[in-house]
Amino acid sequence: MTAYRGPVFEMAVKQFEVIANYLGIPDDARPRLLLPKRSVTVSCPIHRDDGTTAVFEGYRVQHHLTLGPTKGGTRFAPTVDLGEVAALAIWMSWKCALVGLPYGGAKGGINVDPSSLSKRELEALSRRYMQEMIPFVGPHTDVMAPDLGTNEQIMAWFMDTYSMYQGQTVTEIVTGKPVSAGGTLGRREATGRGVAHLVRRAADELKIRLNGATAVVQGFGNVGSIAALELHNMGVKVIAVSDHTGALYQSRGLDIPQLVRHAASQGSLDGYSNELALDPAEMLTMPCDVLVPAAVERVIDAEIAGKLRCRILAEGANGPTTPEADRILEGRQEEIFLIPDILCNSGGVVVSYFEWVQDLQRLFWEEEEVMRREYQLLDRAFERVLARSGRENIFNRTAAMAIGVERVRSAKETRGLFP
Ligand code: NAD
């Protein structure tokens, strides 16, 4: 019995079972690895602009504390519940372990549509959420970051609220802050840059020339827009992009810099062009060299997996592919090279780790230094995954997760079971 429920949590459990079976982990050792260490649910009341009071439910899940503090994003979305947050925390653990960071995974969120709040209401809710979290988080306990529906501004409000209660500025309590508030250069771009860097590594493996290759990017927020821009800068024709308002298509390649400016000023792709509009349902199965899902979970199910026509599937989002779809993709490994989410989008947590290190030391790096170190860690993880999948003749996701799960398991075994 567990308090965590729902399709996303079930997906994290199924993925873990595949890996635990592959690694031959005994049944009695599994719950200790899989079940979150701690979780908290809070009610966050705010005054609405119309004078009424509204209460939003917030969550934070810390998966394991074996390797150091926990680390993970904060999601503001109407889908958020305890099960979804727990699944995302579990994935963060395997991701941090895969890339070798001294963290366990965490995740948090509020069940809210942030676009339904005014800026003042959003600030009030962000501050109240952080205030409710103070007994559970800390720079050496649990460090927050942005995710779906949150951004640098919200991280600055989190940091300011925590600092006000401590009576001193504690920049290291969150990452993904603006540079002016103790953030690091290169964090905002880190996840999308990492996605594009790993696409280049995969293209090299497959001997695909990226100059003139085609890409489709689902989601045009932080991860999707930067990944699209980086791919565009590499000479890739980004032929289709989408967000929650719709999709756009142009066979000769969209003007990505202009789309980035439009989304930044308008808040979405809406209103950019009627002529280029495409049915979003067609996006994922369009023929292309590179497909980047960078929006939400479970968009590639078994049916879509059978119809994908890309050469490289670069999972910018967390959990875009269901376990049922994985079974299909495993059978299509010769056609489609998977860069699994815990590797593909790990540039974000890697640079968050750099931000935390810089904040703790009060010593800040140049952007080139941040990027050089980011790519170094991503290259190392990419090579480990490829070596393992080649050596054991397994799916890239199995290889990536096996490395992550093994590292957590080995740390738990070495530390022993208290008391
Ligand atoms: P974001 O809020 O900045 O952007 C999300 C984008 O997805 C928006 O453009 C939104 O309109 C779009 N979207 C939402 N639902 C959609 C749908 N059904 N179809 C198409 N587009 C849709 O969020 P983000 O930070 O870019 O995160 C995107 C994904 O990447 C999430 O899965 C997140 O967990 C993951 N991720 C983010 C980071 C990070 O550093 N921000 C790091 C690792 C993983």
XYZ file of C-alpha atoms and ligand atoms in Angstrom:
463
model
C 0.000 0.000 0.000
C 1.230 3.491 -0.799
C -0.186 7.022 -0.744
C 1.082 7.616 -4.299
C -1.374 6.984 -7.116
C -2.181 7.837 -10.705
C -0.950 7.037 -14.208
C 2.377 8.896 -13.964
C 3.306 7.200 -10.691
C 2.296 3.820 -12.140
C 4.561 4.550 -15.093
C 7.551 5.225 -12.793
C 6.805 1.961 -10.944
C 6.597 -0.045 -14.185
C 9.854 1.443 -15.490
C 11.572 0.599 -12.193
C 10.259 -2.980 -12.276
C 11.730 -3.495 -15.753
C 15.137 -2.351 -14.474
C 14.882 -4.222 -11.154
C 14.081 -7.434 -13.067
C 16.950 -6.789 -15.467
C 19.386 -6.177 -12.605
C 18.004 -9.115 -10.575
C 17.253 -6.928 -7.535
C 15.600 -9.128 -4.858
C 11.936 -8.354 -4.141
C 12.601 -7.275 -0.553
C 15.199 -4.701 -1.689
C 12.865 -2.978 -4.143
C 10.561 -0.852 -1.935
C 13.568 0.762 -0.214
C 14.868 1.905 -3.582
C 11.560 2.925 -5.104
C 9.362 4.471 -2.405
C 9.942 8.150 -1.585
C 11.565 8.928 1.760
C 9.310 11.874 2.585
C 6.383 13.767 1.143
C 4.384 16.735 2.305
C 1.055 18.193 1.181
C 0.272 21.797 2.064
C -2.697 24.118 1.636
C -1.710 27.516 0.273
C -4.355 30.211 0.831
C -4.126 33.537 -1.023
C -6.234 36.660 -1.391
C -7.612 36.885 -4.951
C -7.707 40.265 -6.675
C -11.512 40.262 -6.405
C -11.324 40.160 -2.595
C -12.169 36.437 -2.205
C -9.856 33.823 -0.696
C -8.658 30.796 -2.651
C -6.757 27.731 -1.415
C -4.380 25.771 -3.661
C -2.877 22.390 -2.802
C 0.913 22.080 -2.984
C 3.247 19.098 -2.678
C 6.904 18.262 -2.229
C 8.340 14.747 -2.467
C 11.912 13.851 -1.490
C 12.778 10.487 -2.967
C 16.032 9.510 -1.246
C 18.667 11.245 0.861
C 21.408 8.654 0.460
C 23.779 10.599 -1.778
C 23.267 14.126 -0.428
C 20.463 16.685 -0.355
C 17.515 16.191 -2.676
C 17.156 18.309 -5.785
C 14.255 18.922 -8.090
C 11.949 21.297 -9.888
C 8.648 22.849 -8.910
C 5.714 22.481 -11.273
C 2.671 24.759 -11.416
C 0.043 22.956 -13.500
C -3.584 21.810 -13.200
C -2.496 18.138 -13.524
C -0.219 18.202 -10.483
C -0.995 15.708 -7.729
C 1.024 13.736 -5.194
C 1.483 10.749 -7.512
C 2.769 12.849 -10.426
C 5.197 14.703 -8.161
C 6.429 11.419 -6.651
C 7.084 9.939 -10.099
C 9.030 13.046 -11.136
C 11.060 12.856 -7.883
C 11.932 9.209 -8.571
C 13.076 10.052 -12.123
C 15.220 12.875 -10.721
C 17.020 10.329 -8.522
C 17.971 8.070 -11.433
C 18.966 11.161 -13.455
C 21.239 12.663 -10.771
C 22.840 9.268 -10.186
C 23.355 8.692 -13.918
C 25.234 11.971 -14.397
C 27.092 11.561 -11.094
C 25.655 14.425 -9.023
C 25.720 14.248 -5.184
C 21.936 14.474 -4.908
C 18.809 12.431 -4.420
C 15.734 13.320 -6.437
C 12.886 15.579 -5.349
C 9.991 17.352 -6.993
C 7.280 19.737 -5.939
C 4.317 21.506 -7.349
C 1.007 23.226 -6.960
C -2.235 22.164 -8.546
C -2.954 25.432 -10.360
C -3.196 26.856 -13.845
C -0.702 29.733 -13.490
C -2.223 31.550 -16.478
C -5.440 31.963 -14.440
C -3.627 34.125 -11.853
C -2.618 37.775 -12.025
C 1.051 38.565 -11.422
C 0.262 39.659 -7.873
C -1.687 36.450 -7.189
C 1.137 34.350 -8.662
C 3.666 36.071 -6.400
C 1.421 35.560 -3.350
C 0.973 31.861 -4.154
C 4.703 31.320 -4.838
C 5.679 32.994 -1.571
C 3.039 31.145 0.457
C 4.114 27.788 -1.019
C 7.754 28.443 -0.092
C 6.768 29.639 3.373
C 4.814 26.390 3.928
C 7.863 24.402 2.761
C 10.398 26.013 5.129
C 10.323 23.169 7.717
C 11.093 20.602 4.976
C 13.702 22.217 2.699
C 17.144 23.763 3.090
C 20.384 24.229 1.141
C 21.694 20.939 2.597
C 18.318 19.137 2.747
C 16.330 19.853 -0.399
C 17.037 22.433 -3.112
C 14.234 23.584 -5.461
C 14.380 24.588 -9.145
C 11.977 25.560 -11.960
C 9.889 23.131 -14.014
C 6.706 23.268 -16.074
C 4.811 26.504 -15.387
C 7.518 28.110 -13.206
C 10.415 30.376 -14.134
C 13.308 32.535 -12.905
C 10.990 35.112 -11.353
C 9.224 32.493 -9.252
C 12.600 31.126 -8.110
C 13.585 34.670 -7.055
C 10.364 34.949 -4.978
C 11.095 31.522 -3.404
C 14.641 32.602 -2.517
C 13.514 35.954 -1.146
C 10.783 34.371 1.004
C 13.152 31.748 2.460
C 15.818 34.411 3.077
C 13.364 36.732 4.876
C 12.591 33.947 7.359
C 16.303 33.190 7.904
C 17.205 36.853 8.386
C 19.940 36.571 5.775
C 20.220 36.002 2.041
C 20.343 32.265 1.256
C 20.754 32.109 -2.514
C 21.634 28.389 -2.414
C 18.078 27.382 -1.391
C 16.895 27.356 -5.028
C 18.501 27.161 -8.466
C 17.286 28.584 -11.751
C 17.240 32.082 -10.239
C 17.921 35.187 -12.311
C 21.641 35.975 -12.537
C 20.907 39.256 -10.725
C 19.689 37.265 -7.693
C 22.553 34.777 -7.397
C 21.749 32.588 -10.399
C 24.382 31.216 -12.724
C 25.049 32.177 -16.293
C 23.815 29.437 -18.612
C 21.109 27.923 -16.364
C 18.123 29.188 -18.336
C 19.561 27.706 -21.519
C 21.081 24.606 -19.890
C 18.385 21.991 -20.521
C 17.705 22.934 -24.158
C 21.417 23.289 -24.908
C 22.034 19.874 -23.387
C 19.275 18.344 -25.530
C 20.818 19.799 -28.705
C 24.345 18.766 -27.668
C 23.221 15.157 -27.168
C 21.341 15.204 -30.477
C 24.672 16.142 -32.084
C 26.379 13.227 -30.303
C 23.637 10.831 -31.471
C 23.808 12.192 -35.032
C 27.574 11.577 -35.032
C 26.963 7.967 -33.951
C 24.410 7.498 -36.742
C 26.504 9.449 -39.285
C 23.627 11.891 -39.882
C 24.713 15.337 -41.105
C 22.847 17.844 -38.962
C 23.298 20.652 -41.465
C 20.083 20.345 -43.516
C 18.569 17.625 -41.314
C 14.982 18.145 -40.110
C 13.558 18.420 -36.586
C 10.132 18.564 -34.940
C 9.840 20.061 -31.437
C 6.754 19.601 -29.231
C 6.512 22.262 -26.487
C 7.951 25.754 -26.896
C 8.705 26.717 -23.297
C 12.107 26.831 -21.654
C 13.321 23.430 -22.899
C 11.624 23.273 -26.309
C 12.395 26.818 -27.461
C 16.085 26.679 -26.511
C 16.504 23.189 -27.989
C 14.860 24.424 -31.222
C 17.098 27.505 -31.306
C 20.274 25.492 -30.719
C 19.312 22.978 -33.413
C 18.511 25.864 -35.771
C 21.958 27.334 -35.039
C 23.509 23.962 -35.944
C 21.894 24.194 -39.402
C 18.958 21.902 -38.631
C 15.673 22.809 -40.338
C 13.099 22.891 -37.531
C 10.031 22.129 -39.637
C 7.387 21.977 -36.897
C 6.916 23.304 -33.363
C 3.928 23.348 -31.019
C 2.728 24.519 -27.646
C -0.560 24.269 -25.742
C -2.134 26.793 -28.157
C -1.384 24.917 -31.398
C 1.256 23.804 -33.904
C 3.126 25.429 -36.818
C 4.718 23.784 -39.868
C 6.985 24.982 -42.686
C 8.775 22.475 -44.908
C 11.781 24.733 -45.548
C 12.258 25.253 -41.799
C 10.585 27.762 -39.454
C 12.232 31.057 -38.500
C 13.073 29.923 -34.980
C 14.718 33.158 -33.715
C 11.582 35.070 -34.737
C 9.332 32.465 -33.073
C 11.370 32.696 -29.876
C 10.890 36.485 -29.875
C 7.152 36.071 -30.539
C 6.725 33.536 -27.709
C 8.731 35.741 -25.332
C 6.585 38.804 -26.021
C 3.177 37.068 -26.383
C 3.614 34.222 -23.891
C 2.861 31.524 -26.492
C 2.951 30.679 -30.217
C -0.646 31.880 -30.573
C -1.121 34.649 -33.163
C 2.156 33.997 -35.028
C 0.614 32.737 -38.271
C -2.629 31.177 -39.482
C -1.085 30.027 -42.764
C 1.509 27.836 -41.055
C -0.996 26.213 -38.658
C -0.831 22.429 -38.384
C -3.019 19.905 -36.562
C -1.023 19.203 -33.361
C -2.121 15.549 -33.568
C 0.098 15.169 -36.669
C 3.249 16.549 -35.040
C 4.800 13.500 -33.474
C 4.377 11.136 -36.390
C 5.723 13.465 -39.107
C 8.798 12.236 -40.991
C 11.892 13.972 -39.581
C 15.444 13.235 -38.499
C 15.059 14.502 -34.927
C 11.926 14.458 -32.771
C 12.046 16.385 -29.485
C 9.045 15.973 -27.172
C 9.586 18.864 -24.713
C 6.150 19.412 -23.165
C 4.433 16.914 -20.864
C 4.419 13.214 -19.910
C 2.912 10.242 -21.748
C 2.510 11.815 -25.194
C 4.085 8.803 -26.958
C 1.897 5.772 -26.327
C 2.127 2.359 -27.975
C 0.089 3.451 -31.005
C 2.199 6.549 -31.676
C 5.432 4.621 -31.011
C 4.533 2.299 -33.880
C 3.998 5.277 -36.195
C 7.054 7.428 -35.341
C 9.110 8.369 -38.399
C 12.151 10.004 -36.782
C 15.755 8.748 -36.644
C 16.580 10.277 -33.250
C 14.052 10.559 -30.416
C 15.450 13.140 -27.981
C 13.292 13.208 -24.845
C 13.470 16.804 -23.602
C 10.395 16.330 -21.385
C 10.294 14.025 -18.390
C 8.443 10.790 -19.062
C 7.087 11.515 -22.574
C 7.089 7.804 -23.497
C 4.891 5.185 -21.791
C 6.282 1.765 -20.816
C 3.989 0.178 -23.456
C 5.525 2.481 -26.094
C 8.984 1.520 -24.823
C 8.346 -2.091 -25.732
C 7.593 -1.016 -29.317
C 10.599 1.317 -29.496
C 12.860 -1.406 -28.138
C 11.899 -3.449 -31.187
C 12.639 -0.457 -33.459
C 16.123 0.304 -32.098
C 17.713 -0.165 -35.525
C 15.443 2.582 -36.947
C 15.126 4.986 -33.992
C 17.933 6.023 -31.661
C 16.494 6.936 -28.250
C 18.155 9.538 -26.033
C 16.226 8.728 -22.825
C 14.813 11.571 -20.723
C 17.060 11.031 -17.693
C 20.046 11.583 -19.971
C 18.589 13.944 -22.584
C 17.257 16.673 -20.260
C 19.897 16.264 -17.539
C 21.722 19.459 -18.595
C 19.207 21.357 -16.443
C 20.055 19.650 -13.174
C 23.755 19.598 -14.050
C 23.843 23.399 -14.323
C 21.546 23.705 -11.294
C 24.225 21.765 -9.417
C 26.833 24.257 -10.706
C 24.618 27.127 -9.526
C 24.354 25.590 -6.036
C 28.127 25.055 -5.882
C 28.786 28.663 -6.968
C 26.257 30.039 -4.446
C 27.796 28.003 -1.601
C 31.288 29.268 -2.519
C 30.227 32.830 -3.449
C 32.457 32.391 -6.483
C 30.923 32.728 -9.938
C 32.052 31.251 -13.266
C 32.058 32.617 -16.807
C 29.337 31.211 -19.101
C 31.967 29.372 -21.201
C 33.118 27.569 -18.060
C 29.536 26.566 -17.214
C 28.921 25.226 -20.727
C 32.270 23.418 -20.939
C 31.595 21.620 -17.663
C 27.975 20.882 -18.627
C 28.982 19.234 -21.902
C 31.769 17.337 -20.139
C 29.310 15.688 -17.730
C 26.761 15.045 -20.493
C 29.431 13.479 -22.742
C 30.560 11.204 -19.941
C 26.997 10.047 -19.230
C 26.224 9.609 -22.958
C 29.332 7.472 -23.431
C 28.517 5.347 -20.365
C 24.988 4.715 -21.623
C 26.172 3.813 -25.113
C 28.932 1.555 -23.811
C 26.480 -0.293 -21.598
C 23.731 -0.658 -24.193
C 26.322 -1.916 -26.706
C 28.033 -4.295 -24.281
C 24.833 -5.837 -22.922
C 22.813 -5.439 -26.111
C 20.025 -3.524 -24.358
C 17.728 -0.564 -25.023
C 19.240 2.879 -24.272
C 16.609 3.559 -21.587
C 17.401 0.266 -19.847
C 21.118 1.131 -19.907
C 20.606 4.687 -18.565
C 18.237 3.606 -15.811
C 20.368 0.618 -14.857
C 23.349 2.918 -14.279
C 21.247 5.308 -12.167
C 19.477 2.623 -10.114
C 22.724 0.718 -9.498
C 24.476 3.812 -8.175
C 21.677 4.541 -5.686
C 21.511 0.891 -4.672
C 25.239 0.630 -4.155
C 25.286 3.819 -2.012
C 22.460 2.417 0.134
C 24.260 -0.901 0.568
C 27.550 0.780 1.480
C 25.913 3.078 4.033
C 23.852 0.224 5.495
C 20.405 0.317 7.037
C 19.974 2.525 10.111
C 19.669 1.613 12.990
P 7.603 25.400 -19.695
O 6.431 25.637 -18.830
O 8.635 26.449 -19.851
O 7.116 24.996 -21.171
C 6.208 23.955 -21.437
C 5.762 24.087 -22.874
O 4.961 22.956 -23.221
C 4.915 25.328 -23.145
O 5.289 25.853 -24.410
C 3.492 24.774 -23.213
O 2.635 25.571 -23.987
C 3.774 23.441 -23.870
N 2.719 22.458 -23.732
C 1.992 22.146 -22.641
N 1.121 21.171 -22.947
C 1.304 20.879 -24.257
C 0.728 19.963 -25.146
N -0.240 19.133 -24.756
N 1.172 19.924 -26.437
C 2.157 20.744 -26.841
N 2.757 21.630 -26.030
C 2.325 21.694 -24.762
O 8.256 24.021 -19.145
P 9.726 23.485 -19.379
O 10.548 23.904 -18.214
O 10.167 23.777 -20.766
O 9.486 21.913 -19.207
C 9.076 21.095 -20.288
C 9.380 19.647 -19.948
O 10.793 19.518 -19.710
C 8.716 19.107 -18.686
O 8.468 17.725 -18.862
C 9.772 19.292 -17.634
O 9.587 18.414 -16.526
C 11.008 18.948 -18.425
N 12.272 19.461 -17.891
C 12.479 20.804 -17.683
C 13.704 21.252 -17.223
C 14.007 22.714 -17.047
O 15.171 23.038 -16.765
N 13.076 23.606 -17.218
C 14.721 20.334 -16.930
C 14.497 18.976 -17.165
C 13.269 18.559 -17.653
